[in-house]
PDB file of N, CA and C in Angstrom:
ATOM      1  N   UNK A   1       0.853  -1.163   0.000  1.00 74.00           N
ATOM      2  CA  UNK A   1       0.000   0.000   0.000  1.00 74.00           C
ATOM      3  C   UNK A   1       0.899   1.225   0.000  1.00 74.00           C
ATOM      4  N   UNK A   2       0.522   2.201  -0.767  1.00 84.00           N
ATOM      5  CA  UNK A   2       1.301   3.437  -0.850  1.00 84.00           C
ATOM      6  C   UNK A   2       0.406   4.617  -0.501  1.00 84.00           C
ATOM      7  N   UNK A   3       1.013   5.623   0.091  1.00 88.00           N
ATOM      8  CA  UNK A   3       0.325   6.867   0.398  1.00 88.00           C
ATOM      9  C   UNK A   3       0.993   7.951  -0.427  1.00 88.00           C
ATOM     10  N   UNK A   4       0.200   8.632  -1.244  1.00 93.00           N
ATOM     11  CA  UNK A   4       0.750   9.616  -2.166  1.00 93.00           C
ATOM     12  C   UNK A   4       0.071  10.954  -1.936  1.00 93.00           C
ATOM     13  N   UNK A   5       0.882  11.996  -1.833  1.00 94.00           N
ATOM     14  CA  UNK A   5       0.350  13.344  -1.671  1.00 94.00           C
ATOM     15  C   UNK A   5       1.438  14.342  -2.027  1.00 94.00           C
ATOM     16  N   UNK A   6       1.031  15.481  -2.533  1.00 95.00           N
ATOM     17  CA  UNK A   6       1.971  16.569  -2.772  1.00 95.00           C
ATOM     18  C   UNK A   6       2.222  17.365  -1.495  1.00 95.00           C
ATOM     19  N   UNK A   7       1.414  17.122  -0.475  1.00 94.00           N
ATOM     20  CA  UNK A   7       1.505  17.845   0.798  1.00 94.00           C
ATOM     21  C   UNK A   7       2.361  17.040   1.776  1.00 94.00           C
ATOM     22  N   UNK A   8       3.618  17.419   1.934  1.00 95.00           N
ATOM     23  CA  UNK A   8       4.545  16.691   2.800  1.00 95.00           C
ATOM     24  C   UNK A   8       4.095  16.716   4.255  1.00 95.00           C
ATOM     25  N   UNK A   9       3.420  17.790   4.676  1.00 93.00           N
ATOM     26  CA  UNK A   9       2.920  17.850   6.056  1.00 93.00           C
ATOM     27  C   UNK A   9       1.866  16.779   6.314  1.00 93.00           C
ATOM     28  N   UNK A  10       0.973  16.569   5.362  1.00 93.00           N
ATOM     29  CA  UNK A  10      -0.036  15.521   5.519  1.00 93.00           C
ATOM     30  C   UNK A  10       0.616  14.147   5.605  1.00 93.00           C
ATOM     31  N   UNK A  11       1.642  13.925   4.805  1.00 95.00           N
ATOM     32  CA  UNK A  11       2.344  12.644   4.865  1.00 95.00           C
ATOM     33  C   UNK A  11       3.074  12.473   6.197  1.00 95.00           C
ATOM     34  N   UNK A  12       3.628  13.550   6.717  1.00 95.00           N
ATOM     35  CA  UNK A  12       4.301  13.474   8.020  1.00 95.00           C
ATOM     36  C   UNK A  12       3.307  13.208   9.149  1.00 95.00           C
ATOM     37  N   UNK A  13       2.127  13.820   9.068  1.00 95.00           N
ATOM     38  CA  UNK A  13       1.082  13.555  10.052  1.00 95.00           C
ATOM     39  C   UNK A  13       0.665  12.089   9.978  1.00 95.00           C
ATOM     40  N   UNK A  14       0.451  11.594   8.779  1.00 94.00           N
ATOM     41  CA  UNK A  14       0.086  10.194   8.590  1.00 94.00           C
ATOM     42  C   UNK A  14       1.152   9.280   9.185  1.00 94.00           C
ATOM     43  N   UNK A  15       2.401   9.596   8.940  1.00 94.00           N
ATOM     44  CA  UNK A  15       3.509   8.813   9.485  1.00 94.00           C
ATOM     45  C   UNK A  15       3.446   8.773  11.007  1.00 94.00           C
ATOM     46  N   UNK A  16       3.173   9.907  11.630  1.00 96.00           N
ATOM     47  CA  UNK A  16       3.065   9.969  13.092  1.00 96.00           C
ATOM     48  C   UNK A  16       1.972   9.027  13.593  1.00 96.00           C
ATOM     49  N   UNK A  17       0.828   9.036  12.920  1.00 95.00           N
ATOM     50  CA  UNK A  17      -0.268   8.182  13.358  1.00 95.00           C
ATOM     51  C   UNK A  17       0.031   6.707  13.103  1.00 95.00           C
ATOM     52  N   UNK A  18       0.655   6.390  11.976  1.00 91.00           N
ATOM     53  CA  UNK A  18       0.961   4.989  11.676  1.00 91.00           C
ATOM     54  C   UNK A  18       2.032   4.425  12.598  1.00 91.00           C
ATOM     55  N   UNK A  19       2.847   5.267  13.174  1.00 93.00           N
ATOM     56  CA  UNK A  19       3.864   4.828  14.129  1.00 93.00           C
ATOM     57  C   UNK A  19       3.343   4.799  15.566  1.00 93.00           C
ATOM     58  N   UNK A  20       2.111   5.236  15.772  1.00 96.00           N
ATOM     59  CA  UNK A  20       1.585   5.380  17.131  1.00 96.00           C
ATOM     60  C   UNK A  20       1.117   4.056  17.726  1.00 96.00           C
ATOM     61  N   UNK A  21       1.088   4.034  19.046  1.00 95.00           N
ATOM     62  CA  UNK A  21       0.570   2.869  19.765  1.00 95.00           C
ATOM     63  C   UNK A  21      -0.905   2.638  19.453  1.00 95.00           C
ATOM     64  N   UNK A  22      -1.659   3.712  19.287  1.00 95.00           N
ATOM     65  CA  UNK A  22      -3.092   3.575  18.996  1.00 95.00           C
ATOM     66  C   UNK A  22      -3.307   2.838  17.684  1.00 95.00           C
ATOM     67  N   UNK A  23      -2.512   3.166  16.659  1.00 92.00           N
ATOM     68  CA  UNK A  23      -2.651   2.469  15.386  1.00 92.00           C
ATOM     69  C   UNK A  23      -2.327   0.988  15.546  1.00 92.00           C
ATOM     70  N   UNK A  24      -1.241   0.686  16.228  1.00 88.00           N
ATOM     71  CA  UNK A  24      -0.845  -0.713  16.373  1.00 88.00           C
ATOM     72  C   UNK A  24      -1.799  -1.486  17.271  1.00 88.00           C
ATOM     73  N   UNK A  25      -2.400  -0.835  18.260  1.00 90.00           N
ATOM     74  CA  UNK A  25      -3.451  -1.484  19.048  1.00 90.00           C
ATOM     75  C   UNK A  25      -4.651  -1.785  18.159  1.00 90.00           C
ATOM     76  N   UNK A  26      -5.006  -0.838  17.303  1.00 90.00           N
ATOM     77  CA  UNK A  26      -6.116  -1.023  16.366  1.00 90.00           C
ATOM     78  C   UNK A  26      -5.836  -2.212  15.436  1.00 90.00           C
ATOM     79  N   UNK A  27      -4.634  -2.265  14.894  1.00 85.00           N
ATOM     80  CA  UNK A  27      -4.284  -3.360  13.985  1.00 85.00           C
ATOM     81  C   UNK A  27      -4.343  -4.691  14.715  1.00 85.00           C
ATOM     82  N   UNK A  28      -3.808  -4.731  15.918  1.00 83.00           N
ATOM     83  CA  UNK A  28      -3.796  -5.973  16.694  1.00 83.00           C
ATOM     84  C   UNK A  28      -5.221  -6.456  16.972  1.00 83.00           C
ATOM     85  N   UNK A  29      -6.110  -5.535  17.286  1.00 86.00           N
ATOM     86  CA  UNK A  29      -7.493  -5.917  17.582  1.00 86.00           C
ATOM     87  C   UNK A  29      -8.275  -6.326  16.341  1.00 86.00           C
ATOM     88  N   UNK A  30      -7.915  -5.799  15.187  1.00 84.00           N
ATOM     89  CA  UNK A  30      -8.688  -6.040  13.965  1.00 84.00           C
ATOM     90  C   UNK A  30      -8.021  -6.970  12.966  1.00 84.00           C
ATOM     91  N   UNK A  31      -6.781  -7.316  13.190  1.00 82.00           N
ATOM     92  CA  UNK A  31      -6.056  -8.156  12.236  1.00 82.00           C
ATOM     93  C   UNK A  31      -6.274  -9.641  12.546  1.00 82.00           C
ATOM     94  N   UNK A  32      -6.058 -10.442  11.536  1.00 82.00           N
ATOM     95  CA  UNK A  32      -6.158 -11.888  11.696  1.00 82.00           C
ATOM     96  C   UNK A  32      -4.881 -12.400  12.349  1.00 82.00           C
ATOM     97  N   UNK A  33      -5.005 -13.113  13.478  1.00 82.00           N
ATOM     98  CA  UNK A  33      -3.797 -13.622  14.147  1.00 82.00           C
ATOM     99  C   UNK A  33      -3.218 -14.833  13.420  1.00 82.00           C
ATOM    100  N   UNK A  34      -1.908 -14.904  13.440  1.00 84.00           N
ATOM    101  CA  UNK A  34      -1.183 -16.044  12.886  1.00 84.00           C
ATOM    102  C   UNK A  34      -0.310 -16.643  13.982  1.00 84.00           C
ATOM    103  N   UNK A  35       0.382 -17.701  13.676  1.00 85.00           N
ATOM    104  CA  UNK A  35       1.235 -18.384  14.653  1.00 85.00           C
ATOM    105  C   UNK A  35       2.372 -17.482  15.110  1.00 85.00           C
ATOM    106  N   UNK A  36       2.913 -17.781  16.245  1.00 84.00           N
ATOM    107  CA  UNK A  36       4.077 -17.093  16.817  1.00 84.00           C
ATOM    108  C   UNK A  36       3.838 -15.612  17.089  1.00 84.00           C
ATOM    109  N   UNK A  37       2.594 -15.220  17.314  1.00 80.00           N
ATOM    110  CA  UNK A  37       2.293 -13.841  17.668  1.00 80.00           C
ATOM    111  C   UNK A  37       2.225 -12.868  16.506  1.00 80.00           C
ATOM    112  N   UNK A  38       2.315 -13.354  15.275  1.00 82.00           N
ATOM    113  CA  UNK A  38       2.215 -12.481  14.116  1.00 82.00           C
ATOM    114  C   UNK A  38       0.753 -12.200  13.785  1.00 82.00           C
ATOM    115  N   UNK A  39       0.497 -11.051  13.192  1.00 78.00           N
ATOM    116  CA  UNK A  39      -0.846 -10.689  12.747  1.00 78.00           C
ATOM    117  C   UNK A  39      -0.776 -10.195  11.313  1.00 78.00           C
ATOM    118  N   UNK A  40      -1.900 -10.355  10.594  1.00 78.00           N
ATOM    119  CA  UNK A  40      -1.952  -9.851   9.224  1.00 78.00           C
ATOM    120  C   UNK A  40      -2.120  -8.340   9.244  1.00 78.00           C
ATOM    121  N   UNK A  41      -1.544  -7.696   8.289  1.00 74.00           N
ATOM    122  CA  UNK A  41      -1.687  -6.255   8.120  1.00 74.00           C
ATOM    123  C   UNK A  41      -2.008  -6.026   6.656  1.00 74.00           C
ATOM    124  N   UNK A  42      -3.243  -5.613   6.389  1.00 78.00           N
ATOM    125  CA  UNK A  42      -3.618  -5.405   4.997  1.00 78.00           C
ATOM    126  C   UNK A  42      -4.228  -4.027   4.822  1.00 78.00           C
ATOM    127  N   UNK A  43      -4.484  -3.683   3.596  1.00 80.00           N
ATOM    128  CA  UNK A  43      -5.002  -2.363   3.268  1.00 80.00           C
ATOM    129  C   UNK A  43      -6.317  -2.039   3.945  1.00 80.00           C
ATOM    130  N   UNK A  44      -7.174  -3.040   4.111  1.00 75.00           N
ATOM    131  CA  UNK A  44      -8.469  -2.799   4.751  1.00 75.00           C
ATOM    132  C   UNK A  44      -8.268  -2.345   6.190  1.00 75.00           C
ATOM    133  N   UNK A  45      -7.313  -2.951   6.894  1.00 71.00           N
ATOM    134  CA  UNK A  45      -7.031  -2.535   8.266  1.00 71.00           C
ATOM    135  C   UNK A  45      -6.617  -1.073   8.307  1.00 71.00           C
ATOM    136  N   UNK A  46      -5.786  -0.683   7.387  1.00 78.00           N
ATOM    137  CA  UNK A  46      -5.261   0.680   7.379  1.00 78.00           C
ATOM    138  C   UNK A  46      -6.327   1.674   6.920  1.00 78.00           C
ATOM    139  N   UNK A  47      -7.087   1.336   5.890  1.00 82.00           N
ATOM    140  CA  UNK A  47      -8.073   2.272   5.338  1.00 82.00           C
ATOM    141  C   UNK A  47      -9.193   2.579   6.327  1.00 82.00           C
ATOM    142  N   UNK A  48      -9.518   1.646   7.211  1.00 84.00           N
ATOM    143  CA  UNK A  48     -10.604   1.855   8.164  1.00 84.00           C
ATOM    144  C   UNK A  48     -10.154   2.525   9.454  1.00 84.00           C
ATOM    145  N   UNK A  49      -8.877   2.781   9.586  1.00 88.00           N
ATOM    146  CA  UNK A  49      -8.364   3.463  10.766  1.00 88.00           C
ATOM    147  C   UNK A  49      -8.643   4.955  10.640  1.00 88.00           C
ATOM    148  N   UNK A  50      -9.336   5.504  11.613  1.00 90.00           N
ATOM    149  CA  UNK A  50      -9.702   6.916  11.560  1.00 90.00           C
ATOM    150  C   UNK A  50      -8.654   7.820  12.167  1.00 90.00           C
ATOM    151  N   UNK A  51      -8.394   8.913  11.505  1.00 92.00           N
ATOM    152  CA  UNK A  51      -7.457   9.918  12.003  1.00 92.00           C
ATOM    153  C   UNK A  51      -8.248  11.200  12.245  1.00 92.00           C
ATOM    154  N   UNK A  52      -8.173  11.742  13.465  1.00 95.00           N
ATOM    155  CA  UNK A  52      -8.933  12.963  13.752  1.00 95.00           C
ATOM    156  C   UNK A  52      -8.410  14.160  12.966  1.00 95.00           C
ATOM    157  N   UNK A  53      -9.288  15.131  12.753  1.00 94.00           N
ATOM    158  CA  UNK A  53      -8.880  16.372  12.093  1.00 94.00           C
ATOM    159  C   UNK A  53      -8.044  17.191  13.068  1.00 94.00           C
ATOM    160  N   UNK A  54      -6.970  17.732  12.577  1.00 95.00           N
ATOM    161  CA  UNK A  54      -6.063  18.528  13.407  1.00 95.00           C
ATOM    162  C   UNK A  54      -6.046  19.962  12.917  1.00 95.00           C
ATOM    163  N   UNK A  55      -5.943  20.888  13.853  1.00 95.00           N
ATOM    164  CA  UNK A  55      -5.739  22.268  13.425  1.00 95.00           C
ATOM    165  C   UNK A  55      -4.243  22.460  13.141  1.00 95.00           C
ATOM    166  N   UNK A  56      -3.883  23.606  12.630  1.00 94.00           N
ATOM    167  CA  UNK A  56      -2.495  23.866  12.233  1.00 94.00           C
ATOM    168  C   UNK A  56      -1.545  23.726  13.409  1.00 94.00           C
ATOM    169  N   UNK A  57      -1.937  24.225  14.565  1.00 95.00           N
ATOM    170  CA  UNK A  57      -1.092  24.148  15.751  1.00 95.00           C
ATOM    171  C   UNK A  57      -0.859  22.693  16.166  1.00 95.00           C
ATOM    172  N   UNK A  58      -1.920  21.890  16.204  1.00 95.00           N
ATOM    173  CA  UNK A  58      -1.789  20.476  16.564  1.00 95.00           C
ATOM    174  C   UNK A  58      -0.907  19.729  15.566  1.00 95.00           C
ATOM    175  N   UNK A  59      -1.090  20.016  14.285  1.00 95.00           N
ATOM    176  CA  UNK A  59      -0.285  19.375  13.245  1.00 95.00           C
ATOM    177  C   UNK A  59       1.193  19.698  13.423  1.00 95.00           C
ATOM    178  N   UNK A  60       1.494  20.969  13.631  1.00 95.00           N
ATOM    179  CA  UNK A  60       2.893  21.385  13.793  1.00 95.00           C
ATOM    180  C   UNK A  60       3.517  20.771  15.034  1.00 95.00           C
ATOM    181  N   UNK A  61       2.775  20.751  16.146  1.00 96.00           N
ATOM    182  CA  UNK A  61       3.305  20.168  17.371  1.00 96.00           C
ATOM    183  C   UNK A  61       3.605  18.686  17.186  1.00 96.00           C
ATOM    184  N   UNK A  62       2.708  17.982  16.527  1.00 96.00           N
ATOM    185  CA  UNK A  62       2.885  16.554  16.309  1.00 96.00           C
ATOM    186  C   UNK A  62       4.098  16.274  15.427  1.00 96.00           C
ATOM    187  N   UNK A  63       4.232  17.021  14.359  1.00 95.00           N
ATOM    188  CA  UNK A  63       5.361  16.829  13.442  1.00 95.00           C
ATOM    189  C   UNK A  63       6.690  17.159  14.123  1.00 95.00           C
ATOM    190  N   UNK A  64       6.690  18.188  14.947  1.00 95.00           N
ATOM    191  CA  UNK A  64       7.934  18.643  15.581  1.00 95.00           C
ATOM    192  C   UNK A  64       8.354  17.786  16.769  1.00 95.00           C
ATOM    193  N   UNK A  65       7.422  16.991  17.313  1.00 95.00           N
ATOM    194  CA  UNK A  65       7.750  16.157  18.476  1.00 95.00           C
ATOM    195  C   UNK A  65       8.441  14.886  18.016  1.00 95.00           C
ATOM    196  N   UNK A  66       9.700  14.726  18.399  1.00 93.00           N
ATOM    197  CA  UNK A  66      10.474  13.556  17.981  1.00 93.00           C
ATOM    198  C   UNK A  66      10.536  12.481  19.057  1.00 93.00           C
ATOM    199  N   UNK A  67      10.126  12.814  20.267  1.00 96.00           N
ATOM    200  CA  UNK A  67      10.079  11.837  21.343  1.00 96.00           C
ATOM    201  C   UNK A  67       8.814  11.002  21.156  1.00 96.00           C
ATOM    202  N   UNK A  68       8.982   9.699  20.900  1.00 94.00           N
ATOM    203  CA  UNK A  68       7.837   8.843  20.579  1.00 94.00           C
ATOM    204  C   UNK A  68       6.859   8.715  21.734  1.00 94.00           C
ATOM    205  N   UNK A  69       7.337   8.731  22.959  1.00 95.00           N
ATOM    206  CA  UNK A  69       6.446   8.636  24.113  1.00 95.00           C
ATOM    207  C   UNK A  69       5.565   9.879  24.198  1.00 95.00           C
ATOM    208  N   UNK A  70       6.167  11.040  24.044  1.00 96.00           N
ATOM    209  CA  UNK A  70       5.394  12.288  24.072  1.00 96.00           C
ATOM    210  C   UNK A  70       4.436  12.356  22.888  1.00 96.00           C
ATOM    211  N   UNK A  71       4.901  11.904  21.722  1.00 96.00           N
ATOM    212  CA  UNK A  71       4.035  11.920  20.541  1.00 96.00           C
ATOM    213  C   UNK A  71       2.828  11.002  20.750  1.00 96.00           C
ATOM    214  N   UNK A  72       3.063   9.820  21.313  1.00 96.00           N
ATOM    215  CA  UNK A  72       1.959   8.903  21.601  1.00 96.00           C
ATOM    216  C   UNK A  72       0.966   9.528  22.568  1.00 96.00           C
ATOM    217  N   UNK A  73       1.475  10.214  23.589  1.00 96.00           N
ATOM    218  CA  UNK A  73       0.594  10.892  24.536  1.00 96.00           C
ATOM    219  C   UNK A  73      -0.248  11.956  23.841  1.00 96.00           C
ATOM    220  N   UNK A  74       0.373  12.706  22.932  1.00 95.00           N
ATOM    221  CA  UNK A  74      -0.359  13.735  22.182  1.00 95.00           C
ATOM    222  C   UNK A  74      -1.468  13.098  21.349  1.00 95.00           C
ATOM    223  N   UNK A  75      -1.148  12.004  20.685  1.00 96.00           N
ATOM    224  CA  UNK A  75      -2.126  11.333  19.823  1.00 96.00           C
ATOM    225  C   UNK A  75      -3.261  10.743  20.645  1.00 96.00           C
ATOM    226  N   UNK A  76      -2.960  10.149  21.794  1.00 95.00           N
ATOM    227  CA  UNK A  76      -4.000   9.570  22.644  1.00 95.00           C
ATOM    228  C   UNK A  76      -5.009  10.634  23.074  1.00 95.00           C
ATOM    229  N   UNK A  77      -4.542  11.845  23.331  1.00 94.00           N
ATOM    230  CA  UNK A  77      -5.438  12.919  23.756  1.00 94.00           C
ATOM    231  C   UNK A  77      -6.374  13.360  22.633  1.00 94.00           C
ATOM    232  N   UNK A  78      -6.007  13.078  21.395  1.00 93.00           N
ATOM    233  CA  UNK A  78      -6.844  13.461  20.252  1.00 93.00           C
ATOM    234  C   UNK A  78      -8.038  12.530  20.051  1.00 93.00           C
ATOM    235  N   UNK A  79      -7.994  11.344  20.634  1.00 91.00           N
ATOM    236  CA  UNK A  79      -9.066  10.360  20.441  1.00 91.00           C
ATOM    237  C   UNK A  79     -10.075  10.391  21.550  1.00 91.00           C
TER     238      UNK A  79
END
């Protein structure tokens, strides 16, 4: 699956959400489990994951935060 956009900020926001604990919890709950703790990850799982609308300030803060723990905390507050 590929994500294409001319807007680099939108792609960076998407990257933040796809790297978040909330996304991976969502995938784990909705994916088909396989042996040895592996789960399937397909386009349907990703396409149905909702991302909240962010204002400019929230978007900038999220993109600028490089600490993954702090970024996860920011994302959790958005849901």
